[in-house]
PDB file of C-alpha atoms in Angstrom:
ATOM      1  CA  UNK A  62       0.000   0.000   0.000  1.00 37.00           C
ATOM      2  CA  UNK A  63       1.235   3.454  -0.330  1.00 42.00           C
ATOM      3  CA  UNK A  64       1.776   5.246   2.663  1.00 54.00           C
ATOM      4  CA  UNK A  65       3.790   8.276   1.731  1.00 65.00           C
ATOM      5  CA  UNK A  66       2.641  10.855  -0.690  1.00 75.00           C
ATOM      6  CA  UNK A  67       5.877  12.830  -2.596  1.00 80.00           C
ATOM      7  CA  UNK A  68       4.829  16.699  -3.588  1.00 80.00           C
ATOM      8  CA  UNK A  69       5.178  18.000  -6.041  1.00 86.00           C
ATOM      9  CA  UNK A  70       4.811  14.849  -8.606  1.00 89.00           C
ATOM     10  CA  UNK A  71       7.147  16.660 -10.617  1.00 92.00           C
ATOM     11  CA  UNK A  72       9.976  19.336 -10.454  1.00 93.00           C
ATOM     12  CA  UNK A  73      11.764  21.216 -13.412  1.00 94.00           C
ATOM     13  CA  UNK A  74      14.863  23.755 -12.067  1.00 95.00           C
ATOM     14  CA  UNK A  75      18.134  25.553 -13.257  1.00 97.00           C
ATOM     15  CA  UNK A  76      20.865  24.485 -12.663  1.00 97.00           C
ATOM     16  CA  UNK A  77      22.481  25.689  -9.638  1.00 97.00           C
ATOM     17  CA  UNK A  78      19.268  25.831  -7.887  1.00 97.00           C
ATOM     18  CA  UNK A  79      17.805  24.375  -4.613  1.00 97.00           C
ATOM     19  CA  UNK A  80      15.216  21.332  -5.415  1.00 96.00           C
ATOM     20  CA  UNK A  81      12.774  20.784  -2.220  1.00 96.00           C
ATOM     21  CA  UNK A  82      10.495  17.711  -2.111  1.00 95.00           C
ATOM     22  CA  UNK A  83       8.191  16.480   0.180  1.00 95.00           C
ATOM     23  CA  UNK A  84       6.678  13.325   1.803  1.00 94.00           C
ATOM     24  CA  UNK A  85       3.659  13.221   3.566  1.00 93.00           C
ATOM     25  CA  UNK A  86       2.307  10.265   5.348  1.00 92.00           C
ATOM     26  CA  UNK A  87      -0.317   8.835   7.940  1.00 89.00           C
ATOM     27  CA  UNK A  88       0.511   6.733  10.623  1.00 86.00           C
ATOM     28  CA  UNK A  89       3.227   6.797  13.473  1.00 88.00           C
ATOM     29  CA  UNK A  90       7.039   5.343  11.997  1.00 89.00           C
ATOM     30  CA  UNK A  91      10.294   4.437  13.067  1.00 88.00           C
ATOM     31  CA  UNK A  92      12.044   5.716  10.335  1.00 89.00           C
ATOM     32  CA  UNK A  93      11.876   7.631   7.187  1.00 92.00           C
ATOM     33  CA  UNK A  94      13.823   7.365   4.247  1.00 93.00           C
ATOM     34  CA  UNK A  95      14.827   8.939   0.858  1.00 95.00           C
ATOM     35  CA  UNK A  96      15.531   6.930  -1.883  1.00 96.00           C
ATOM     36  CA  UNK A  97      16.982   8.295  -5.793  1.00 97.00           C
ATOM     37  CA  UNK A  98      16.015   6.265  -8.877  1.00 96.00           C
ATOM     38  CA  UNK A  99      18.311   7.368 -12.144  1.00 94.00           C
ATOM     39  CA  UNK A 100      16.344   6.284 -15.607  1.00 90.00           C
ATOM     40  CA  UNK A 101      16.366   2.276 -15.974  1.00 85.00           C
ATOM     41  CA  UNK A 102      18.365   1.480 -12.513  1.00 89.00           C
ATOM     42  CA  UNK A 103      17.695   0.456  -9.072  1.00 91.00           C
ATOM     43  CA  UNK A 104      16.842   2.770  -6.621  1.00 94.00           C
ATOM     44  CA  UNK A 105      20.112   3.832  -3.931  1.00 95.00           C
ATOM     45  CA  UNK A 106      19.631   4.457  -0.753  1.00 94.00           C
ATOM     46  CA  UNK A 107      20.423   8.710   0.311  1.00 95.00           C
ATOM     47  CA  UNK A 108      19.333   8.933   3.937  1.00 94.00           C
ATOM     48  CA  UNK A 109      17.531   7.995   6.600  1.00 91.00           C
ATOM     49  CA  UNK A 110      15.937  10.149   9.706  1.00 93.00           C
ATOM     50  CA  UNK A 111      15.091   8.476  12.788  1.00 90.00           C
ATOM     51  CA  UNK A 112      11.170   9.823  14.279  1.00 92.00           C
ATOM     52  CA  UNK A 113      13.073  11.420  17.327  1.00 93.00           C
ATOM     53  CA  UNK A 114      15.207  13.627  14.693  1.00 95.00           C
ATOM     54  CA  UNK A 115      13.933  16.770  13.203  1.00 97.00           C
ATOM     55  CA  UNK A 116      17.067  17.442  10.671  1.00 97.00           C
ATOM     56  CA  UNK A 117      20.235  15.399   9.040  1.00 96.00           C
ATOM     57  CA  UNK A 118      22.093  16.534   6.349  1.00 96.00           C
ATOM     58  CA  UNK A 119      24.684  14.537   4.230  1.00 94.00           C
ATOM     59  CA  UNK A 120      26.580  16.577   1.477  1.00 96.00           C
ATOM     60  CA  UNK A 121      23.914  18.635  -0.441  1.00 97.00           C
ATOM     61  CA  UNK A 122      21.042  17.137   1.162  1.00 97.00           C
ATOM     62  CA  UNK A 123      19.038  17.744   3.969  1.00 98.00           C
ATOM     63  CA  UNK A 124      16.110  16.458   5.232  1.00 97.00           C
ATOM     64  CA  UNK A 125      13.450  17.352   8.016  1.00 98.00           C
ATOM     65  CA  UNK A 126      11.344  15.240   9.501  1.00 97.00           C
ATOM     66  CA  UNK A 127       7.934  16.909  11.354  1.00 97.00           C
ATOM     67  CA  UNK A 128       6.175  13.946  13.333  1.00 95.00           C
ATOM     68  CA  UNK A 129       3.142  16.407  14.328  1.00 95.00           C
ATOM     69  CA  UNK A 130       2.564  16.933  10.962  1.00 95.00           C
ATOM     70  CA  UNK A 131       3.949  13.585   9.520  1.00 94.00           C
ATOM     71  CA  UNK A 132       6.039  14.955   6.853  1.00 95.00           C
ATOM     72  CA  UNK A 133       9.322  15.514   5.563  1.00 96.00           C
ATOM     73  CA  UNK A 134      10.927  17.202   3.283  1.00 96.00           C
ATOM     74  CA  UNK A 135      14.141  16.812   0.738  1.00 97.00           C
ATOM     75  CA  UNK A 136      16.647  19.466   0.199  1.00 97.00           C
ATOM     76  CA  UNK A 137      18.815  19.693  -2.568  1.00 97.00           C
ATOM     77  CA  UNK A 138      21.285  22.396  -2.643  1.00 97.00           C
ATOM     78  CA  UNK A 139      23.261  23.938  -5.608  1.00 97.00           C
ATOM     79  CA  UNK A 140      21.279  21.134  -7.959  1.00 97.00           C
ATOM     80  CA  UNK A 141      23.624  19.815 -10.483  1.00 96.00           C
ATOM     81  CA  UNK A 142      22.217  18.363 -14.030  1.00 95.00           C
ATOM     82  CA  UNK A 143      23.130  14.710 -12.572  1.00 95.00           C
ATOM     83  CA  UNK A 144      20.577  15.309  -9.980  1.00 97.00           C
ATOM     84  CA  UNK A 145      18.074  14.643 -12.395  1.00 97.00           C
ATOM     85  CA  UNK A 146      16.216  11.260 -11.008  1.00 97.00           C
ATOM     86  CA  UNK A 147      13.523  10.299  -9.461  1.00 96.00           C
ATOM     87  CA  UNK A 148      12.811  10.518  -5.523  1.00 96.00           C
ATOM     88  CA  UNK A 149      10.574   8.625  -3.019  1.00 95.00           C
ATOM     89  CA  UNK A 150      10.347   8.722   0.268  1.00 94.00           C
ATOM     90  CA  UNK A 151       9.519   5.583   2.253  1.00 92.00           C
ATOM     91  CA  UNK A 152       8.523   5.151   5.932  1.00 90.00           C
ATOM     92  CA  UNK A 153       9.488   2.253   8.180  1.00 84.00           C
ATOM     93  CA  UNK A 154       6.176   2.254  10.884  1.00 75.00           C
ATOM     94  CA  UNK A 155       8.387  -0.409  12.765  1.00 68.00           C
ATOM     95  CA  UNK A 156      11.363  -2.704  12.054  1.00 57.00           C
ATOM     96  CA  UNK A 157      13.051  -2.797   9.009  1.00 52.00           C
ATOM     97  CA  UNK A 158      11.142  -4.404   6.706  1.00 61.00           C
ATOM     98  CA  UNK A 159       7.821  -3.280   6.296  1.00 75.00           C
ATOM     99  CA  UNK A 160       8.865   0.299   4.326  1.00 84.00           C
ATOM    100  CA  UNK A 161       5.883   1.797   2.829  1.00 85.00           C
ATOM    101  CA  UNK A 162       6.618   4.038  -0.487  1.00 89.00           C
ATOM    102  CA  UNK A 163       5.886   6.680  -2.096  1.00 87.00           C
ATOM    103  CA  UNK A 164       4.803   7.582  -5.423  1.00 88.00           C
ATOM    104  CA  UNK A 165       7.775   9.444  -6.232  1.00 92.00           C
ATOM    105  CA  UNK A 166       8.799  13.096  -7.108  1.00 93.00           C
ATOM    106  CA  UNK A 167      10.953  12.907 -10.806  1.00 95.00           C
ATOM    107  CA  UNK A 168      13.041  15.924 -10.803  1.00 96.00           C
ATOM    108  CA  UNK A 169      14.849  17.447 -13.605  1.00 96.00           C
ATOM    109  CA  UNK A 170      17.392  19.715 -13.625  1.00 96.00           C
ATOM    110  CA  UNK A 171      17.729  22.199 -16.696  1.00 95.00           C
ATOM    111  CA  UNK A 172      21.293  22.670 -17.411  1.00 90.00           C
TER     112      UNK A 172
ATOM    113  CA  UNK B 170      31.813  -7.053  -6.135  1.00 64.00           C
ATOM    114  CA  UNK B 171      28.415  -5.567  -7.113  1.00 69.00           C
ATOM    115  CA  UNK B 172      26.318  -5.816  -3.834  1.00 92.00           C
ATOM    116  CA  UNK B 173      22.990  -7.095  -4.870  1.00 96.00           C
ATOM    117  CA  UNK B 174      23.426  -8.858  -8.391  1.00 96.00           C
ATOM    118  CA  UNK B 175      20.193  -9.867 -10.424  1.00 96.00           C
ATOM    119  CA  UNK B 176      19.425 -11.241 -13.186  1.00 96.00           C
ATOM    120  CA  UNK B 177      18.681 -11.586 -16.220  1.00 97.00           C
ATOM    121  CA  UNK B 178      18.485  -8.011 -16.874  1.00 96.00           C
ATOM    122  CA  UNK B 179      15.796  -8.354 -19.557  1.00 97.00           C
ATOM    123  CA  UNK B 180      13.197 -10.146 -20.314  1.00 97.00           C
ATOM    124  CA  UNK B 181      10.885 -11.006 -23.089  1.00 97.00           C
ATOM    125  CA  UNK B 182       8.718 -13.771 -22.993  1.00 97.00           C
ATOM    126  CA  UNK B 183       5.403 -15.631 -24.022  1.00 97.00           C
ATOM    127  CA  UNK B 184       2.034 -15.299 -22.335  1.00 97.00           C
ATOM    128  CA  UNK B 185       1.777 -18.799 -20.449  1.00 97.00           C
ATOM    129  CA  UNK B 186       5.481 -19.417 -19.867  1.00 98.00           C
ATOM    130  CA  UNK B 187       7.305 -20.190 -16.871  1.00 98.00           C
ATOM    131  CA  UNK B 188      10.694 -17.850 -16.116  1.00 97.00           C
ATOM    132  CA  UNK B 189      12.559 -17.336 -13.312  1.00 97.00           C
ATOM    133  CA  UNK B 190      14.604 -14.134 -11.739  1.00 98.00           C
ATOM    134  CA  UNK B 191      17.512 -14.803 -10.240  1.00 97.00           C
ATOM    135  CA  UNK B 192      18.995 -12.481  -7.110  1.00 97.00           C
ATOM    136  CA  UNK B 193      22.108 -12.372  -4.692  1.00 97.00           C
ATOM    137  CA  UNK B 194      23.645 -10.277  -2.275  1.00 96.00           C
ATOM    138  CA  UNK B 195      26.505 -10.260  -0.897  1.00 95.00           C
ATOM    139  CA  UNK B 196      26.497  -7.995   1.831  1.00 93.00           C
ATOM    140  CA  UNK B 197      25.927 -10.071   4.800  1.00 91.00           C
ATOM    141  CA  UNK B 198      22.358  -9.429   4.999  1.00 90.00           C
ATOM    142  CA  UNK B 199      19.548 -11.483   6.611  1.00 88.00           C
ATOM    143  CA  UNK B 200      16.703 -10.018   5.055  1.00 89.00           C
ATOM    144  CA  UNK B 201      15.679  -9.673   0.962  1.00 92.00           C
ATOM    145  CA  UNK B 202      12.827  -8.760  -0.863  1.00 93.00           C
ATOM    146  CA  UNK B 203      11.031  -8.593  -3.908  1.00 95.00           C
ATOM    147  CA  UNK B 204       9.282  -5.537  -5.587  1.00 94.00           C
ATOM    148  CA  UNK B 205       7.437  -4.704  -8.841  1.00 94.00           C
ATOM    149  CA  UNK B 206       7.726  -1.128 -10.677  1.00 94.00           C
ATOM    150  CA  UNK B 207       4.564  -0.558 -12.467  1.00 89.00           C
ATOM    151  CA  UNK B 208       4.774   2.287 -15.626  1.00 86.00           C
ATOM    152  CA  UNK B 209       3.643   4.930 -13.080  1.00 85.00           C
ATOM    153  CA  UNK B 210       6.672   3.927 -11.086  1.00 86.00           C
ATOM    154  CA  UNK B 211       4.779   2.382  -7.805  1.00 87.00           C
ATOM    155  CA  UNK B 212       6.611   0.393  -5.754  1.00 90.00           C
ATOM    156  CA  UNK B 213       4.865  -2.717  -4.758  1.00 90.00           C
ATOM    157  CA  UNK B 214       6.318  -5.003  -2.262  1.00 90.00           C
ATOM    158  CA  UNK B 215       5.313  -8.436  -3.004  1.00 92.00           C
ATOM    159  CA  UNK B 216       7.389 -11.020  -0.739  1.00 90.00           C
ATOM    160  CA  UNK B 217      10.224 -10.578   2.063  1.00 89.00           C
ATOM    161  CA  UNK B 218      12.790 -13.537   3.689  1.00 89.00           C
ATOM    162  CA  UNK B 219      14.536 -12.888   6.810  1.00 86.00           C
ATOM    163  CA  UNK B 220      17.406 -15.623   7.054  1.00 82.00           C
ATOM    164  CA  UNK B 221      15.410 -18.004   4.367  1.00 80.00           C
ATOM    165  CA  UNK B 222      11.951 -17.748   6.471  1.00 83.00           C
ATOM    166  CA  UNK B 223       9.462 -16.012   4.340  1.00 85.00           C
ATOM    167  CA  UNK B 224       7.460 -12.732   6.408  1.00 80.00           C
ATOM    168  CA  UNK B 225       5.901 -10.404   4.131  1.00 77.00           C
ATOM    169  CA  UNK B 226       3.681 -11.887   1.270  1.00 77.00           C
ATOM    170  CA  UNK B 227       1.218  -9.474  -0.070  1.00 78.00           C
ATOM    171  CA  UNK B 228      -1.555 -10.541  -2.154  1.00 78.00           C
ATOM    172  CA  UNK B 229       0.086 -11.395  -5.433  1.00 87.00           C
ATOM    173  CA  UNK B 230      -1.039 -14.039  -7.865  1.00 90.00           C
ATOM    174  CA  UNK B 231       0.261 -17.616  -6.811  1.00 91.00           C
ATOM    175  CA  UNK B 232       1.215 -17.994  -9.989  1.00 95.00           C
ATOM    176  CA  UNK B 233       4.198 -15.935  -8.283  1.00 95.00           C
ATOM    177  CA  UNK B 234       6.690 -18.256  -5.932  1.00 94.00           C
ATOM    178  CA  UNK B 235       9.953 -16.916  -3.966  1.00 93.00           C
ATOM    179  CA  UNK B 236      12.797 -19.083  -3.223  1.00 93.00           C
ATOM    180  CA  UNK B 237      15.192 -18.558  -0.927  1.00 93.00           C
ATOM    181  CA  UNK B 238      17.996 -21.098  -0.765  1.00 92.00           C
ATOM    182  CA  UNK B 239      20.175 -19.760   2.118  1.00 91.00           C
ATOM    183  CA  UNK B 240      19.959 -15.649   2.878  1.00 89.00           C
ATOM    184  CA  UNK B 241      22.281 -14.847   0.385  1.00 95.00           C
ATOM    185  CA  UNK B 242      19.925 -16.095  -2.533  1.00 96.00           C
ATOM    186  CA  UNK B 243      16.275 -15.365  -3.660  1.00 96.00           C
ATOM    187  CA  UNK B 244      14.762 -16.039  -6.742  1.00 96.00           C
ATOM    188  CA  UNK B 245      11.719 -15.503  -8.009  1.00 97.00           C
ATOM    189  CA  UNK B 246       9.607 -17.950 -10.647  1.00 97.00           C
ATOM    190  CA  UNK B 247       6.373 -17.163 -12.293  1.00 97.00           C
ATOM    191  CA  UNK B 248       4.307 -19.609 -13.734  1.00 97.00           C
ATOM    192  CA  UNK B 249       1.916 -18.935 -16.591  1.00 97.00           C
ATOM    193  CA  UNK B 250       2.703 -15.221 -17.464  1.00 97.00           C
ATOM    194  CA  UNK B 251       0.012 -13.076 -18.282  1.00 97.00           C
ATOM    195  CA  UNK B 252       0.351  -9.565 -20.363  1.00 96.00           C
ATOM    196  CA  UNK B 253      -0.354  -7.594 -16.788  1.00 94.00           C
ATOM    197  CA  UNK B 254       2.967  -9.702 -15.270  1.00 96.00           C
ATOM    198  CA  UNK B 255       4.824  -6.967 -17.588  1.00 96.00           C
ATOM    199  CA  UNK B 256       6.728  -4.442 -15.197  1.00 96.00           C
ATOM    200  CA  UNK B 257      10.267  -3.759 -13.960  1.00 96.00           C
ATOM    201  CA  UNK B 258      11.248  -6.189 -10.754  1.00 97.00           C
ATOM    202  CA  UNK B 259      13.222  -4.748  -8.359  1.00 96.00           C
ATOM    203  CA  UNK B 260      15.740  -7.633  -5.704  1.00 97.00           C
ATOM    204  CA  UNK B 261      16.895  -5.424  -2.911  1.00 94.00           C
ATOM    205  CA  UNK B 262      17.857  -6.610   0.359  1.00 93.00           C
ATOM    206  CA  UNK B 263      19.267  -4.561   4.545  1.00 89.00           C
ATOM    207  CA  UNK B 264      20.140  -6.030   7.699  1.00 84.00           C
ATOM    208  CA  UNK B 265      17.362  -5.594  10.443  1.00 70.00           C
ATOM    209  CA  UNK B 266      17.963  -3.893  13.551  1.00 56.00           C
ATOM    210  CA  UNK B 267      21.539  -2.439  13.364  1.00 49.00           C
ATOM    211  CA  UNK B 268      22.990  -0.658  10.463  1.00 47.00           C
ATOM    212  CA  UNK B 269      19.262   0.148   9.968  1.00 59.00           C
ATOM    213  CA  UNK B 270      20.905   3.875   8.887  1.00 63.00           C
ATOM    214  CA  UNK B 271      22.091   2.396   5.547  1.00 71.00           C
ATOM    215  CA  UNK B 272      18.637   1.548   4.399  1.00 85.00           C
ATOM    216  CA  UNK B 273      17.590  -1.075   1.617  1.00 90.00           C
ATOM    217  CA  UNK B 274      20.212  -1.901  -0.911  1.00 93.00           C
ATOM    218  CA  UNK B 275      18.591  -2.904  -4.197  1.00 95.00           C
ATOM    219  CA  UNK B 276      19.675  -4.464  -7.510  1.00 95.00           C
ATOM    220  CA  UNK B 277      19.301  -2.788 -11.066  1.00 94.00           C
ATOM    221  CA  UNK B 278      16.120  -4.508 -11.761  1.00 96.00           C
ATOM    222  CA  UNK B 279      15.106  -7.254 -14.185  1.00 97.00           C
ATOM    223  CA  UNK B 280      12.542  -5.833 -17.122  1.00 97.00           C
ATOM    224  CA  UNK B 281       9.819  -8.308 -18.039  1.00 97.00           C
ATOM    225  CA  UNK B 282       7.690  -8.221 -20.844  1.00 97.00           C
ATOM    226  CA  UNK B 283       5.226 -10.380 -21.774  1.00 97.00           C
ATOM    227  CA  UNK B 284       3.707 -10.133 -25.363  1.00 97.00           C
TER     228      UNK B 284
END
């Protein structure tokens, strides 16, 4: 079932600037996570934010996580034409491995 | 040294045939999956094996069997393929518990197509 709901659907920047995505879902987690899919590959693994963190960052990204709201949100910074993928967010509600997805935001950075 | 391997890559079969998708990881982990991509890119999540014990199976068609040998291994064979069947597959497998931060690792996805 899908769980997590990515906004918007789809994104289309310049080069150079910040992409934001978000996830919204509906019951409690454990974990939420942010997944990129490139054209015709698997999907890798960015980050992960435990419920009892509001903000992690790794390189350009960042992500918030609001548990009163259920939602998070992606940040790209300084968006680079290799960006240009597909996103989902998925949320573990417990252990590992019952992750609920996403639909997906595809992004795509104008160069 | 690629960390979840499937295969084949592509696939084009029959309607009513029997194939099989083949997956492996070799990251240590106990626990693997299977997924199917539709065209509108949902993720569906169709079976799960922690250490060769089977613990997710949603409601798929039982023309649809997992196999897991030993926790390193799980395949996947469809019998009878129907048009519908057609989609991307997705082998991905993480270790539950600790190292939970590195998420799912997943494979590059076998393309079926049934005509």
């Amino acid at each position: 079932s899908q769980q997590g709901e990515e906004d918007p659907q789809a994104l289309s920047i310049q080069e150079g600037e910040n992409a934001t995505m978000n996830c919204s879902y509906k019951t409690s987690i454990n974990n939420l996570q942010w997944y990129r899919q490139n054209s015709g590959r698997g999907l890798v693994h960015l980050i992960l934010i435990r419920s009892n963190e509001r903000e992690k960052h790794s390189g350009r990204l960042r992500v918030t996580l609001d548990t009163s709201k259920k939602s998070s949100s992606l940040l790209i910074t300084a968006s680079r034409a290799a960006d240009t993928a597909s996103y989902f967010c998925a949320t573990g509600p417990d252990s590992n491995y019952q992750l609920i997805w996403g639909a997906g935001t595809k992004l795509i950075i104008k160069p | 040294d690629t960390a979840v391997s499937q295969t084949p890559k592509y696939l084009v079969t029959q309607m009513g045939n029997d194939k099989s998708i083949k997956c492996e990881q070799n990251l240590g982990h106990d626990t693997m999956y299977w997924y199917k991509q539709d065209s509108k890119k949902f993720l569906k999540i169709m079976f799960s094996y922690n250490n060769k014990e089977l613990i997710i199976n949603e409601t798929v068609p039982n023309r649809f069997s997992p196999k897991s040998p030993d926790k390193a291994h799980l395949n996947l064979h469809i019998n009878s393929l129907e048009l519908g069947d057609s989609a991307v597959y997705f082998c991905a497998s993480s270790q539950e518990g600790r190292a939970l931060g590195n998420g799912y690792t997943f494979g590059s996805g076998t393309r079926l197509t049934v005509v």
